[in-house]
Each structure stands twice: as C-alpha cells, then as structure tokens.
C-alpha cells in the first residue's frame, strides 16, 4: 500500500488551454505548490502522450497517467489512474508493480470494489455540477461523498466542480483531498489560487 502524501490533485485537459500551453501551465502550477498531476489526455496517440509525460515528469510533483499502464511504466511515472471500467487493479499491477494506483468511482459499490482490488486511492464524483460530466446526470453532493469516506479506508479525492470553498467542505465530509481540472488550469492567478486550496485543505 502506497502512502498518499498530497491533498491537491491537478488533472489535465489541454483542450481548455491555447494549443501547446499544457506543459508550461503544469510547470507553473507545480512551482506554486501542486504536488500531484494526472495526465488525462485521452485523445492523444501513444507517442504524443509519452512525449507529454516525459516533459511533465521533470516537475517536482508526482506524475500519474490516466488509463495507460504501458505509458506509466515506460515514462516511469509515479502512478496510474484507472477509469472505473478500466483494468482491475491487480491486473494493472502486472505492468506497473508497486507504483501508486488510483481508480475512479461513481458509486459506493465501485469505491468498495476498488479498495478490495488493492487501489491506493479513489476519486469520487462528480460531487458538484461540472460541464464535462453533465451527461451522467445529477452530481452526488456531500452526503454521498460522506457515505463513501465513511465506508472505505483508502484515500478519497472528491472531484467535479471543485473550488477552494468546496474543497474545505469535501475535507469536512471525510475526503483526503480534491481532484481539480478547470479551477486550476484556468486560474488567472495560479499562485493565489493554489494557495487558497492549500489553506482550505490543510496539511496532512
Ligand atoms: N472526473 P472540473 S468529474 C475528470 O466524477 C472528471 O469522476 C469526474 O473537472 C468524476 O474540476 C471530472 O473542471 C471533471 O469540474 C472535473
């Protein structure tokens, strides 16, 4: 079991930014104090994704790769993040060994299954309304988050529509931290925004 030593988890979506800005944006955010980054660029070719992973790996933050155990291994990233219906964790370990493995969960049952399979953390959401997940219906809200955090012992990252005030509410509901895309990638003042998160989330 790997120790999760971060509370603020940046997840990427390069389409939110002007072309070719992702590497620079992630660099700035890690310099401002983001300690974990998930490269989630589902539409890139293997070669392009590997190239991006290698560029982002030079930052001080831990690097996770979404859904690609092979890239996690080849780029020697710190961990793999598996979608809910991706590899079972124990199968992914055949490729990534004892690197950190996280899994997305969209129900208590899925979170329990991920824990049972040996995941080191889960993301659970969407907690709040977020454009990218509207097609999946109503967001879960804090009560459902609390139900998950009370029933599993691995770290839970709340995701979906997160901002610094909401991050505090998620931690109060038992989350270890939050997964954030737009509120960090699009922040006008990254330093100020990261600092708001870090003080809302508290130390580990
Ligand atoms: N996964 P933002 S919600 C990638 O519920 C992702 O599993 C979610 O983006 C889940 O911080 C989400 O901009 C999008 O709301 C999060």
PDB file of C-alpha atoms and ligand atoms in Angstrom:
ATOM      1  CA  UNK A   1       0.000   0.000   0.000  1.00  0.00           C
ATOM      2  CA  UNK A   2       1.480   3.311  -1.109  1.00  0.00           C
ATOM      3  CA  UNK A   3       1.225   6.384   1.074  1.00  0.00           C
ATOM      4  CA  UNK A   4      -0.725   9.268  -0.451  1.00  0.00           C
ATOM      5  CA  UNK A   5       1.114  12.392   0.626  1.00  0.00           C
ATOM      6  CA  UNK A   6      -0.842  15.098  -1.211  1.00  0.00           C
ATOM      7  CA  UNK A   7      -4.264  16.685  -0.922  1.00  0.00           C
ATOM      8  CA  UNK A   8      -4.443  18.768  -4.081  1.00  0.00           C
ATOM      9  CA  UNK A   9      -4.552  16.724  -7.265  1.00  0.00           C
ATOM     10  CA  UNK A  10      -4.370  18.554 -10.596  1.00  0.00           C
ATOM     11  CA  UNK A  11      -5.908  16.718 -13.548  1.00  0.00           C
ATOM     12  CA  UNK A  12      -5.175  17.890 -17.079  1.00  0.00           C
ATOM     13  CA  UNK A  13      -7.347  18.775 -20.038  1.00  0.00           C
ATOM     14  CA  UNK A  14      -5.214  20.502 -22.632  1.00  0.00           C
ATOM     15  CA  UNK A  15      -8.305  21.426 -24.668  1.00  0.00           C
ATOM     16  CA  UNK A  16      -9.141  24.094 -22.079  1.00  0.00           C
ATOM     17  CA  UNK A  17      -5.911  25.913 -22.939  1.00  0.00           C
ATOM     18  CA  UNK A  18      -4.496  27.502 -26.091  1.00  0.00           C
ATOM     19  CA  UNK A  19      -2.518  24.995 -28.218  1.00  0.00           C
ATOM     20  CA  UNK A  20       0.770  23.746 -26.747  1.00  0.00           C
ATOM     21  CA  UNK A  21       0.320  25.505 -23.404  1.00  0.00           C
ATOM     22  CA  UNK A  22      -0.193  22.499 -21.146  1.00  0.00           C
ATOM     23  CA  UNK A  23       3.423  21.761 -20.234  1.00  0.00           C
ATOM     24  CA  UNK A  24       4.068  25.378 -19.268  1.00  0.00           C
ATOM     25  CA  UNK A  25       0.807  25.648 -17.329  1.00  0.00           C
ATOM     26  CA  UNK A  26       1.521  22.488 -15.337  1.00  0.00           C
ATOM     27  CA  UNK A  27       5.053  23.727 -14.623  1.00  0.00           C
ATOM     28  CA  UNK A  28       3.707  26.995 -13.220  1.00  0.00           C
ATOM     29  CA  UNK A  29       1.125  25.209 -11.070  1.00  0.00           C
ATOM     30  CA  UNK A  30       3.699  22.804  -9.655  1.00  0.00           C
ATOM     31  CA  UNK A  31       6.015  25.707  -8.896  1.00  0.00           C
ATOM     32  CA  UNK A  32       3.079  27.236  -6.996  1.00  0.00           C
ATOM     33  CA  UNK A  33       2.765  24.126  -4.819  1.00  0.00           C
ATOM     34  CA  UNK A  34       0.747  21.461  -6.663  1.00  0.00           C
ATOM     35  CA  UNK A  35       2.309  18.137  -5.659  1.00  0.00           C
ATOM     36  CA  UNK A  36       0.415  15.676  -7.854  1.00  0.00           C
ATOM     37  CA  UNK A  37      -0.622  15.808 -11.503  1.00  0.00           C
ATOM     38  CA  UNK A  38      -2.683  13.351 -13.520  1.00  0.00           C
ATOM     39  CA  UNK A  39      -2.086  13.442 -17.245  1.00  0.00           C
ATOM     40  CA  UNK A  40      -5.570  12.809 -18.643  1.00  0.00           C
ATOM     41  CA  UNK A  41      -5.402  13.353 -22.378  1.00  0.00           C
ATOM     42  CA  UNK A  42      -7.487  10.551 -23.731  1.00  0.00           C
ATOM     43  CA  UNK A  43      -7.346  11.533 -27.401  1.00  0.00           C
ATOM     44  CA  UNK A  44      -3.567  11.602 -27.900  1.00  0.00           C
ATOM     45  CA  UNK A  45      -1.574   8.995 -29.757  1.00  0.00           C
ATOM     46  CA  UNK A  46       0.773   6.806 -27.735  1.00  0.00           C
ATOM     47  CA  UNK A  47       3.804   8.695 -28.981  1.00  0.00           C
ATOM     48  CA  UNK A  48       2.315  12.122 -28.241  1.00  0.00           C
ATOM     49  CA  UNK A  49       1.195  11.055 -24.777  1.00  0.00           C
ATOM     50  CA  UNK A  50       4.596   9.593 -23.948  1.00  0.00           C
ATOM     51  CA  UNK A  51       6.251  12.789 -25.104  1.00  0.00           C
ATOM     52  CA  UNK A  52       3.957  14.904 -22.912  1.00  0.00           C
ATOM     53  CA  UNK A  53       4.510  12.584 -19.940  1.00  0.00           C
ATOM     54  CA  UNK A  54       8.261  12.908 -20.303  1.00  0.00           C
ATOM     55  CA  UNK A  55       8.057  16.690 -20.366  1.00  0.00           C
ATOM     56  CA  UNK A  56       5.737  16.891 -17.358  1.00  0.00           C
ATOM     57  CA  UNK A  57       7.768  14.366 -15.388  1.00  0.00           C
ATOM     58  CA  UNK A  58      10.524  16.924 -14.962  1.00  0.00           C
ATOM     59  CA  UNK A  59       8.423  18.814 -12.435  1.00  0.00           C
ATOM     60  CA  UNK A  60       8.723  18.264  -8.708  1.00  0.00           C
ATOM     61  CA  UNK A  61       5.157  16.904  -8.493  1.00  0.00           C
ATOM     62  CA  UNK A  62       4.198  13.233  -8.632  1.00  0.00           C
ATOM     63  CA  UNK A  63       3.010  12.246 -12.100  1.00  0.00           C
ATOM     64  CA  UNK A  64       0.063   9.918 -12.721  1.00  0.00           C
ATOM     65  CA  UNK A  65      -1.067   8.697 -16.115  1.00  0.00           C
ATOM     66  CA  UNK A  66      -4.754   8.156 -16.853  1.00  0.00           C
ATOM     67  CA  UNK A  67      -5.700   4.696 -18.131  1.00  0.00           C
ATOM     68  CA  UNK A  68      -2.332   3.841 -19.699  1.00  0.00           C
ATOM     69  CA  UNK A  69      -0.395   1.298 -17.666  1.00  0.00           C
ATOM     70  CA  UNK A  70       2.091   0.985 -20.535  1.00  0.00           C
ATOM     71  CA  UNK A  71       2.906   4.705 -20.572  1.00  0.00           C
ATOM     72  CA  UNK A  72       3.089   4.751 -16.769  1.00  0.00           C
ATOM     73  CA  UNK A  73       5.726   2.045 -16.983  1.00  0.00           C
ATOM     74  CA  UNK A  74       7.690   3.391 -19.936  1.00  0.00           C
ATOM     75  CA  UNK A  75       7.744   7.008 -18.705  1.00  0.00           C
ATOM     76  CA  UNK A  76       8.489   5.781 -15.182  1.00  0.00           C
ATOM     77  CA  UNK A  77       5.632   7.872 -13.823  1.00  0.00           C
ATOM     78  CA  UNK A  78       4.788   7.709 -10.119  1.00  0.00           C
ATOM     79  CA  UNK A  79       1.410   6.135 -10.587  1.00  0.00           C
ATOM     80  CA  UNK A  80      -1.503   5.052 -12.733  1.00  0.00           C
ATOM     81  CA  UNK A  81      -5.086   6.311 -12.562  1.00  0.00           C
ATOM     82  CA  UNK A  82      -7.605   3.786 -13.828  1.00  0.00           C
ATOM     83  CA  UNK A  83     -11.125   4.684 -15.016  1.00  0.00           C
ATOM     84  CA  UNK A  84     -13.947   2.837 -13.244  1.00  0.00           C
ATOM     85  CA  UNK A  85     -14.269   0.315 -16.049  1.00  0.00           C
ATOM     86  CA  UNK A  86     -10.572   0.073 -16.821  1.00  0.00           C
ATOM     87  CA  UNK A  87      -8.139  -2.638 -15.695  1.00  0.00           C
ATOM     88  CA  UNK A  88      -8.811  -4.336 -12.373  1.00  0.00           C
ATOM     89  CA  UNK A  89      -6.092  -3.001 -10.058  1.00  0.00           C
ATOM     90  CA  UNK A  90      -4.453  -6.390  -9.565  1.00  0.00           C
ATOM     91  CA  UNK A  91      -4.123  -6.866 -13.340  1.00  0.00           C
ATOM     92  CA  UNK A  92      -2.634  -3.384 -13.784  1.00  0.00           C
ATOM     93  CA  UNK A  93      -0.047  -4.276 -11.121  1.00  0.00           C
ATOM     94  CA  UNK A  94       1.356  -6.863 -13.554  1.00  0.00           C
ATOM     95  CA  UNK A  95       2.556  -3.858 -15.545  1.00  0.00           C
ATOM     96  CA  UNK A  96       3.158  -1.094 -13.008  1.00  0.00           C
ATOM     97  CA  UNK A  97       4.204  -3.162  -9.998  1.00  0.00           C
ATOM     98  CA  UNK A  98       4.015  -1.291  -6.729  1.00  0.00           C
ATOM     99  CA  UNK A  99       3.548   2.184  -8.197  1.00  0.00           C
ATOM    100  CA  UNK A 100       0.586   4.122  -6.808  1.00  0.00           C
ATOM    101  CA  UNK A 101      -2.712   3.047  -8.376  1.00  0.00           C
ATOM    102  CA  UNK A 102      -5.880   5.087  -8.114  1.00  0.00           C
ATOM    103  CA  UNK A 103      -9.295   4.379  -9.512  1.00  0.00           C
ATOM    104  CA  UNK A 104     -12.334   6.445 -10.451  1.00  0.00           C
ATOM    105  CA  UNK A 105     -15.542   5.538  -8.656  1.00  0.00           C
ATOM    106  CA  UNK A 106     -19.038   6.767  -9.374  1.00  0.00           C
ATOM    107  CA  UNK A 107     -20.834   4.784  -6.671  1.00  0.00           C
ATOM    108  CA  UNK A 108     -20.151   3.418  -3.199  1.00  0.00           C
ATOM    109  CA  UNK A 109     -20.058  -0.084  -4.687  1.00  0.00           C
ATOM    110  CA  UNK A 110     -17.352   0.912  -7.178  1.00  0.00           C
ATOM    111  CA  UNK A 111     -15.316   2.546  -4.405  1.00  0.00           C
ATOM    112  CA  UNK A 112     -15.577  -0.599  -2.267  1.00  0.00           C
ATOM    113  CA  UNK A 113     -14.537  -2.733  -5.248  1.00  0.00           C
ATOM    114  CA  UNK A 114     -11.512  -0.521  -5.947  1.00  0.00           C
ATOM    115  CA  UNK A 115     -10.416  -0.800  -2.332  1.00  0.00           C
ATOM    116  CA  UNK A 116     -10.859  -4.564  -2.383  1.00  0.00           C
ATOM    117  CA  UNK A 117      -8.788  -4.832  -5.586  1.00  0.00           C
ATOM    118  CA  UNK A 118      -5.940  -3.016  -3.873  1.00  0.00           C
ATOM    119  CA  UNK A 119      -6.234   0.564  -5.117  1.00  0.00           C
ATOM    120  CA  UNK A 120      -4.257   3.130  -3.124  1.00  0.00           C
ATOM    121  CA  UNK A 121      -6.905   5.835  -3.558  1.00  0.00           C
ATOM    122  CA  UNK A 122     -10.173   6.533  -5.342  1.00  0.00           C
ATOM    123  CA  UNK A 123     -11.594   9.638  -6.938  1.00  0.00           C
ATOM    124  CA  UNK A 124     -15.312  10.016  -6.301  1.00  0.00           C
ATOM    125  CA  UNK A 125     -17.604  12.324  -8.217  1.00  0.00           C
ATOM    126  CA  UNK A 126     -18.941  14.406  -9.645  1.00  0.00           C
ATOM    127  CA  UNK A 127     -19.676  15.985  -6.273  1.00  0.00           C
ATOM    128  CA  UNK A 128     -20.813  19.306  -7.767  1.00  0.00           C
ATOM    129  CA  UNK A 129     -22.166  20.308 -11.130  1.00  0.00           C
ATOM    130  CA  UNK A 130     -19.466  20.347 -13.796  1.00  0.00           C
ATOM    131  CA  UNK A 131     -19.916  20.855 -17.507  1.00  0.00           C
ATOM    132  CA  UNK A 132     -17.798  17.888 -18.525  1.00  0.00           C
ATOM    133  CA  UNK A 133     -19.956  15.356 -16.649  1.00  0.00           C
ATOM    134  CA  UNK A 134     -23.460  16.749 -17.125  1.00  0.00           C
ATOM    135  CA  UNK A 135     -24.451  13.900 -19.418  1.00  0.00           C
ATOM    136  CA  UNK A 136     -24.167  11.498 -16.467  1.00  0.00           C
ATOM    137  CA  UNK A 137     -26.963  13.187 -14.515  1.00  0.00           C
ATOM    138  CA  UNK A 138     -27.179  14.903 -11.159  1.00  0.00           C
ATOM    139  CA  UNK A 139     -23.992  15.466  -9.151  1.00  0.00           C
ATOM    140  CA  UNK A 140     -23.655  13.377  -5.979  1.00  0.00           C
ATOM    141  CA  UNK A 141     -23.294  16.091  -3.351  1.00  0.00           C
ATOM    142  CA  UNK A 142     -21.614  15.952   0.028  1.00  0.00           C
ATOM    143  CA  UNK A 143     -23.869  13.330   1.639  1.00  0.00           C
ATOM    144  CA  UNK A 144     -22.890  10.693  -0.925  1.00  0.00           C
ATOM    145  CA  UNK A 145     -19.262  11.699  -0.532  1.00  0.00           C
ATOM    146  CA  UNK A 146     -19.574  11.208   3.205  1.00  0.00           C
ATOM    147  CA  UNK A 147     -21.120   7.784   2.677  1.00  0.00           C
ATOM    148  CA  UNK A 148     -18.076   6.755   0.639  1.00  0.00           C
ATOM    149  CA  UNK A 149     -15.488   8.227   3.014  1.00  0.00           C
ATOM    150  CA  UNK A 150     -17.160   6.517   5.966  1.00  0.00           C
ATOM    151  CA  UNK A 151     -17.143   3.124   4.296  1.00  0.00           C
ATOM    152  CA  UNK A 152     -13.652   2.814   2.857  1.00  0.00           C
ATOM    153  CA  UNK A 153     -10.284   3.338   4.462  1.00  0.00           C
ATOM    154  CA  UNK A 154      -8.167   4.310   1.438  1.00  0.00           C
ATOM    155  CA  UNK A 155      -7.852   7.995   0.453  1.00  0.00           C
ATOM    156  CA  UNK A 156     -10.828   9.564  -1.317  1.00  0.00           C
ATOM    157  CA  UNK A 157     -10.372  12.528  -3.657  1.00  0.00           C
ATOM    158  CA  UNK A 158     -13.574  14.466  -4.305  1.00  0.00           C
ATOM    159  CA  UNK A 159     -13.894  15.559  -7.920  1.00  0.00           C
ATOM    160  CA  UNK A 160     -16.219  17.560 -10.136  1.00  0.00           C
ATOM    161  CA  UNK A 161     -16.892  21.298  -9.880  1.00  0.00           C
ATOM    162  CA  UNK A 162     -14.355  21.803  -7.109  1.00  0.00           C
ATOM    163  CA  UNK A 163     -13.240  25.263  -5.974  1.00  0.00           C
ATOM    164  CA  UNK A 164     -11.387  26.213  -2.772  1.00  0.00           C
ATOM    165  CA  UNK A 165     -14.509  26.759  -0.612  1.00  0.00           C
ATOM    166  CA  UNK A 166     -15.971  23.464  -1.783  1.00  0.00           C
ATOM    167  CA  UNK A 167     -12.619  21.753  -1.169  1.00  0.00           C
ATOM    168  CA  UNK A 168     -12.946  22.599   2.516  1.00  0.00           C
ATOM    169  CA  UNK A 169     -16.481  21.144   2.617  1.00  0.00           C
ATOM    170  CA  UNK A 170     -15.223  17.954   0.938  1.00  0.00           C
ATOM    171  CA  UNK A 171     -12.466  17.530   3.513  1.00  0.00           C
ATOM    172  CA  UNK A 172     -15.038  18.105   6.263  1.00  0.00           C
ATOM    173  CA  UNK A 173     -17.033  15.261   4.659  1.00  0.00           C
ATOM    174  CA  UNK A 174     -14.016  12.994   5.070  1.00  0.00           C
ATOM    175  CA  UNK A 175     -12.198  13.391   1.746  1.00  0.00           C
ATOM    176  CA  UNK A 176      -8.398  13.284   1.850  1.00  0.00           C
ATOM    177  CA  UNK A 177      -8.245  15.821  -0.922  1.00  0.00           C
ATOM    178  CA  UNK A 178      -9.701  17.065  -4.186  1.00  0.00           C
ATOM    179  CA  UNK A 179      -9.161  16.469  -7.899  1.00  0.00           C
ATOM    180  CA  UNK A 180      -9.381  19.686  -9.927  1.00  0.00           C
ATOM    181  CA  UNK A 181      -9.275  20.483 -13.624  1.00  0.00           C
ATOM    182  CA  UNK A 182     -10.722  23.823 -14.690  1.00  0.00           C
ATOM    183  CA  UNK A 183     -10.427  25.847 -11.493  1.00  0.00           C
ATOM    184  CA  UNK A 184      -6.645  25.372 -11.571  1.00  0.00           C
ATOM    185  CA  UNK A 185      -5.892  25.173 -15.287  1.00  0.00           C
ATOM    186  CA  UNK A 186      -7.873  28.340 -15.942  1.00  0.00           C
ATOM    187  CA  UNK A 187      -6.895  30.288 -12.819  1.00  0.00           C
ATOM    188  CA  UNK A 188      -5.971  33.887 -13.627  1.00  0.00           C
ATOM    189  CA  UNK A 189      -3.559  33.991 -10.723  1.00  0.00           C
ATOM    190  CA  UNK A 190      -2.224  30.446 -10.255  1.00  0.00           C
ATOM    191  CA  UNK A 191      -0.147  31.284  -7.211  1.00  0.00           C
ATOM    192  CA  UNK A 192      -3.086  32.815  -5.343  1.00  0.00           C
ATOM    193  CA  UNK A 193      -5.443  30.023  -6.423  1.00  0.00           C
ATOM    194  CA  UNK A 194      -3.104  27.215  -5.332  1.00  0.00           C
ATOM    195  CA  UNK A 195      -2.523  28.963  -2.009  1.00  0.00           C
ATOM    196  CA  UNK A 196      -6.297  29.178  -1.431  1.00  0.00           C
ATOM    197  CA  UNK A 197      -6.570  25.432  -1.985  1.00  0.00           C
ATOM    198  CA  UNK A 198      -3.620  24.621   0.222  1.00  0.00           C
ATOM    199  CA  UNK A 199      -5.003  26.588   3.126  1.00  0.00           C
ATOM    200  CA  UNK A 200      -8.541  25.213   2.619  1.00  0.00           C
ATOM    201  CA  UNK A 201      -7.255  21.646   2.522  1.00  0.00           C
ATOM    202  CA  UNK A 202      -4.897  21.901   5.479  1.00  0.00           C
ATOM    203  CA  UNK A 203      -1.789  19.842   5.978  1.00  0.00           C
ATOM    204  CA  UNK A 204      -1.619  16.074   6.084  1.00  0.00           C
TER     205      UNK A 204
HETATM  206  N1  LIG B   1     -13.937  13.013 -13.446  1.00  0.00           N
HETATM  207  P1  LIG B   1     -13.567  20.166 -13.084  1.00  0.00           P
HETATM  208  S1  LIG B   1     -15.560  14.802 -12.708  1.00  0.00           S
HETATM  209  C1  LIG B   1     -12.365  14.147 -14.936  1.00  0.00           C
HETATM  210  O1  LIG B   1     -16.770  12.415 -11.450  1.00  0.00           O
HETATM  211  C2  LIG B   1     -13.527  14.159 -14.058  1.00  0.00           C
HETATM  212  O2  LIG B   1     -15.164  11.053 -11.942  1.00  0.00           O
HETATM  213  C3  LIG B   1     -15.025  13.218 -12.718  1.00  0.00           C
HETATM  214  O3  LIG B   1     -13.326  18.807 -13.843  1.00  0.00           O
HETATM  215  C4  LIG B   1     -15.709  12.139 -11.980  1.00  0.00           C
HETATM  216  O4  LIG B   1     -12.605  20.231 -11.946  1.00  0.00           O
HETATM  217  C5  LIG B   1     -14.314  15.265 -13.755  1.00  0.00           C
HETATM  218  O5  LIG B   1     -13.264  21.201 -14.146  1.00  0.00           O
HETATM  219  C6  LIG B   1     -14.130  16.660 -14.269  1.00  0.00           C
HETATM  220  O6  LIG B   1     -15.010  20.195 -12.663  1.00  0.00           O
HETATM  221  C7  LIG B   1     -13.553  17.580 -13.251  1.00  0.00           C
END
